[in-house]
mmCIF file of C-alpha atoms and ligand atoms in Angstrom:
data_model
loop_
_atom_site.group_PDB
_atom_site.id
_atom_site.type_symbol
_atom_site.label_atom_id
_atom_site.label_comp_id
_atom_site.label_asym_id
_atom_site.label_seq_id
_atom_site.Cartn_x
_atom_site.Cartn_y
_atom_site.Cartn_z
ATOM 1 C CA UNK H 3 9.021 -11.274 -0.856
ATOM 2 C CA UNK H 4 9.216 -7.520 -0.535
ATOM 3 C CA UNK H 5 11.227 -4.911 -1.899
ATOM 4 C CA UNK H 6 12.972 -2.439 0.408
ATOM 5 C CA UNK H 7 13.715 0.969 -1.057
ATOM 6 C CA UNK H 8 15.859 2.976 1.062
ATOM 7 C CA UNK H 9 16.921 6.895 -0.070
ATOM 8 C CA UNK H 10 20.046 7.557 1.632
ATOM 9 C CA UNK H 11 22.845 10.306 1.947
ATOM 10 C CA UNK H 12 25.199 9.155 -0.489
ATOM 11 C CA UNK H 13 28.291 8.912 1.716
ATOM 12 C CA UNK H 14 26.601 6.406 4.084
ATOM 13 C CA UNK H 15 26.815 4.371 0.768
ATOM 14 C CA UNK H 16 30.077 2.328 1.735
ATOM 15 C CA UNK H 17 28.863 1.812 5.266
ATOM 16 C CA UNK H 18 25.285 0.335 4.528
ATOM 17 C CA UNK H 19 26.562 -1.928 2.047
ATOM 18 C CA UNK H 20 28.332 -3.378 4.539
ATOM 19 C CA UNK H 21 25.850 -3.846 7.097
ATOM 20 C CA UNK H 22 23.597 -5.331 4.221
ATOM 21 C CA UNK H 23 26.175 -7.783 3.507
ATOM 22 C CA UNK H 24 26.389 -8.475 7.416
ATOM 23 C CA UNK H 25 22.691 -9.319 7.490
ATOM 24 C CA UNK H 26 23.350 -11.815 4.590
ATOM 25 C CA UNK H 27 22.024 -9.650 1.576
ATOM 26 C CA UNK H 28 23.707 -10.668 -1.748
ATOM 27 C CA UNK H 29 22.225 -8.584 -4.208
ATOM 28 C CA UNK H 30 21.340 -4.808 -4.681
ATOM 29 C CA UNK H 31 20.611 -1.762 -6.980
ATOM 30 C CA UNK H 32 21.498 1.337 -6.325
ATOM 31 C CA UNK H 33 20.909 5.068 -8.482
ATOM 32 C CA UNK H 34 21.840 8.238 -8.327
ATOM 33 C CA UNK H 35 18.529 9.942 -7.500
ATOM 34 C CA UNK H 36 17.569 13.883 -6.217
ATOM 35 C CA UNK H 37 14.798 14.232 -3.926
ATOM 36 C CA UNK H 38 13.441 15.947 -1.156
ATOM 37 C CA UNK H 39 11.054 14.691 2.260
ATOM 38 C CA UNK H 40 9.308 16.952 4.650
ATOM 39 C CA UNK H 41 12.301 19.371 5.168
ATOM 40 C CA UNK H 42 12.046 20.236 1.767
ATOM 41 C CA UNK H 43 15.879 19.773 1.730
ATOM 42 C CA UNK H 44 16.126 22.840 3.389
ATOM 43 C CA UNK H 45 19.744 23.549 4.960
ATOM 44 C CA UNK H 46 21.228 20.640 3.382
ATOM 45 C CA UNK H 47 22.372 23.325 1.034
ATOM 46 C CA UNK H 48 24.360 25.720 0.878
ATOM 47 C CA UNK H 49 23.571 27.955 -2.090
ATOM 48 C CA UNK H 50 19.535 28.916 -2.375
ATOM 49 C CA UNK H 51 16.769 30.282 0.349
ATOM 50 C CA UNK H 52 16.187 28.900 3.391
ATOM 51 C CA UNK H 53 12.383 29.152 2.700
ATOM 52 C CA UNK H 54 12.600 27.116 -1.063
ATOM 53 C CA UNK H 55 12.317 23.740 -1.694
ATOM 54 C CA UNK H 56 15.157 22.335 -3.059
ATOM 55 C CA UNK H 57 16.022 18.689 -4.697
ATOM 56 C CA UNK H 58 19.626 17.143 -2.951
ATOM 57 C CA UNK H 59 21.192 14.380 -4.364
ATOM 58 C CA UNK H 60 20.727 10.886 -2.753
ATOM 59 C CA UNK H 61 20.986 7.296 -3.201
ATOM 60 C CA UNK H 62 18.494 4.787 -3.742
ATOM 61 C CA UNK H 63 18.955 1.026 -2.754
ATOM 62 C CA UNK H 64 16.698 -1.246 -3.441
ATOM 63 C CA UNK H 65 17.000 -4.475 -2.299
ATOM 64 C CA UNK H 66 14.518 -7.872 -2.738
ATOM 65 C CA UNK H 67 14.690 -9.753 0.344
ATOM 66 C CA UNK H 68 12.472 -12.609 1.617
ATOM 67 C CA UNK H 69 9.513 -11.487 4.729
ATOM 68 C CA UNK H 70 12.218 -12.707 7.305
ATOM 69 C CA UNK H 71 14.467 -10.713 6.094
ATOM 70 C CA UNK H 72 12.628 -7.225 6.154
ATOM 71 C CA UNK H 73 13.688 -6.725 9.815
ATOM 72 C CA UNK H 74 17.503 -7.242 10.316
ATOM 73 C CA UNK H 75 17.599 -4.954 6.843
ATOM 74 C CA UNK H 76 15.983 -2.191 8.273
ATOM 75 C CA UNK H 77 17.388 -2.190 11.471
ATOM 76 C CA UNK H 78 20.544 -2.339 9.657
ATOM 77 C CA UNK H 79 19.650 0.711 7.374
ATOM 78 C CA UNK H 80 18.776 2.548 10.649
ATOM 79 C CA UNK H 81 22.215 1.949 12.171
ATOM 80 C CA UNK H 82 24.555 2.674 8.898
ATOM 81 C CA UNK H 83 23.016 5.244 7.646
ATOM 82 C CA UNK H 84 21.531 7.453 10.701
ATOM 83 C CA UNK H 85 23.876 10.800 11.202
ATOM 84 C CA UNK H 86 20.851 12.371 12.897
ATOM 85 C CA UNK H 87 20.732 15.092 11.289
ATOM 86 C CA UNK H 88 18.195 15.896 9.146
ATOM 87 C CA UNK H 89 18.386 14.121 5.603
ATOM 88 C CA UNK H 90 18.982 10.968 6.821
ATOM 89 C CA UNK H 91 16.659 9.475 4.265
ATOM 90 C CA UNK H 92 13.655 7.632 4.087
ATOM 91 C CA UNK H 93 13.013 3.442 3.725
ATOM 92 C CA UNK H 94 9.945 2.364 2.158
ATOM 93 C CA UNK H 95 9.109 -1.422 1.783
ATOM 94 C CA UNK H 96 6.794 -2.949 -1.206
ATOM 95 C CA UNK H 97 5.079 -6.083 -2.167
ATOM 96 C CA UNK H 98 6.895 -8.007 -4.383
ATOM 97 C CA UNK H 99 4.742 -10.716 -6.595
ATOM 98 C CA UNK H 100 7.550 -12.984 -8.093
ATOM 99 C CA UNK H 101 11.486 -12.846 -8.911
ATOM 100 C CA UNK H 102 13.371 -15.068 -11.795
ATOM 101 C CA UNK H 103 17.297 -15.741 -11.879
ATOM 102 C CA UNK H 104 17.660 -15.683 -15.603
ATOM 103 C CA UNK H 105 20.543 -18.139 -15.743
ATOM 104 C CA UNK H 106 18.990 -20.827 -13.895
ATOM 105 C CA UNK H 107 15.454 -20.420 -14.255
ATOM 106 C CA UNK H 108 15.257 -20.427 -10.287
ATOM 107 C CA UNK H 109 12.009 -18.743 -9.050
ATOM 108 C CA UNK H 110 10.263 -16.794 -5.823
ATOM 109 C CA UNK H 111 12.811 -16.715 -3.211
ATOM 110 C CA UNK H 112 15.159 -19.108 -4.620
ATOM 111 C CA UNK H 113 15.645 -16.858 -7.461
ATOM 112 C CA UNK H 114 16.625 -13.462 -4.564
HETATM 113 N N1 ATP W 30 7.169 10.797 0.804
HETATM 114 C C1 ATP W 30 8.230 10.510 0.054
HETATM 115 N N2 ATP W 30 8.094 9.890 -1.134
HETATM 116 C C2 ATP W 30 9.152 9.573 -1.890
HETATM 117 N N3 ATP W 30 10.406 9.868 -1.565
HETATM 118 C C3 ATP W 30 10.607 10.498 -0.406
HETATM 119 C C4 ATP W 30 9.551 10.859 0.468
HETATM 120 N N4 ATP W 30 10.074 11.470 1.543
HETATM 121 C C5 ATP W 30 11.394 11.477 1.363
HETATM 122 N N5 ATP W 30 11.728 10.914 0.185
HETATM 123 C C6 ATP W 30 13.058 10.708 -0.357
HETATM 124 O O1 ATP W 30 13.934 10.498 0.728
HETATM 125 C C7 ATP W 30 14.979 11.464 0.697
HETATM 126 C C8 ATP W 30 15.364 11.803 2.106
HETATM 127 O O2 ATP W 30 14.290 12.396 2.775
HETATM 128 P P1 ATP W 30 14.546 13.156 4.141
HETATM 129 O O3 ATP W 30 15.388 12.291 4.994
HETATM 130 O O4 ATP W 30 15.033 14.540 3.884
HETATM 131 O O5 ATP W 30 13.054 13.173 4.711
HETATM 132 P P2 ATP W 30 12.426 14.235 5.711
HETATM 133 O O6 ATP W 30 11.002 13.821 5.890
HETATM 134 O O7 ATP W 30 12.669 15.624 5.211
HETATM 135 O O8 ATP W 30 13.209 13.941 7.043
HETATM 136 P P3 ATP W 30 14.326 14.856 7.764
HETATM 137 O O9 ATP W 30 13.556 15.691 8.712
HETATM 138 O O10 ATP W 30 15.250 13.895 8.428
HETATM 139 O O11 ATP W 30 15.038 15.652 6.685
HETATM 140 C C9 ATP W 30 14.428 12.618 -0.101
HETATM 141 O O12 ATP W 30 15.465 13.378 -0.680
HETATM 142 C C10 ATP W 30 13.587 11.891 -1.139
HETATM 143 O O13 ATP W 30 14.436 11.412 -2.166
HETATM 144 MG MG1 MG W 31 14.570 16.279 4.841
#
């Protein structure tokens, strides 16, 4: 299993939900998170110097999906949530060791 963490401008939220649930994902998180990449979030503001570092809001997904999986979910993260412009966001992709559904006692990728 891995864990997909995508950082995302928040109003692609709606639209890669949607492709996620296209690709057959059932189950996400998402958070309200600030951040900056290599850009330094520079221009994606309006108020503060062109030449500081500043945090912008994004969203984080995260999403436990099974190794076949990892593929159609991030080339359906590319799609929904590319403007190409810069802030765009960022996917990063973990190991993931073991998953439980509490109510059933399902584990590993049963459990997702
Ligand atoms: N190396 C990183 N580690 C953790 N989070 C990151 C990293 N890089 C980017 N992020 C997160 O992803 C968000 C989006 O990053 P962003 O798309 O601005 O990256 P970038 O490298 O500046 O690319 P771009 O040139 O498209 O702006 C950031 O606000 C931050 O939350
Ligand atoms: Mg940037």
């Amino acid at each position: 299993m891995k864990m997909v963490v995508a950082m995302i401008k928040p109003h692609k939220l709606d639209e890669v939900k949607q492709a996620l649930s296209e690709v057959g994902i059932q189950g996400m998180s998402i958070s309200e998170i600030k951040g900056f990449g290599r850009t330094g979030g520079r221009t994606e503001v309006f108020r503060g110097s062109a030449y500081q570092v500043d945090f912008v809001p994004k969203i984080k997904i995260e999403v436990v999906v099974t190794e076949k999986q990892v593929h159609p979910v991030l080339d359906a993260i590319e799609r929904s949530a590319k403007t190409g412009k810069i802030g765009d966001g960022k996917v990063f992709v973990l190991g993931v060791e073991e998953a439980l559904r509490i109510r059933t006692g399902e584990r590993g990728e049963t459990a997702i």
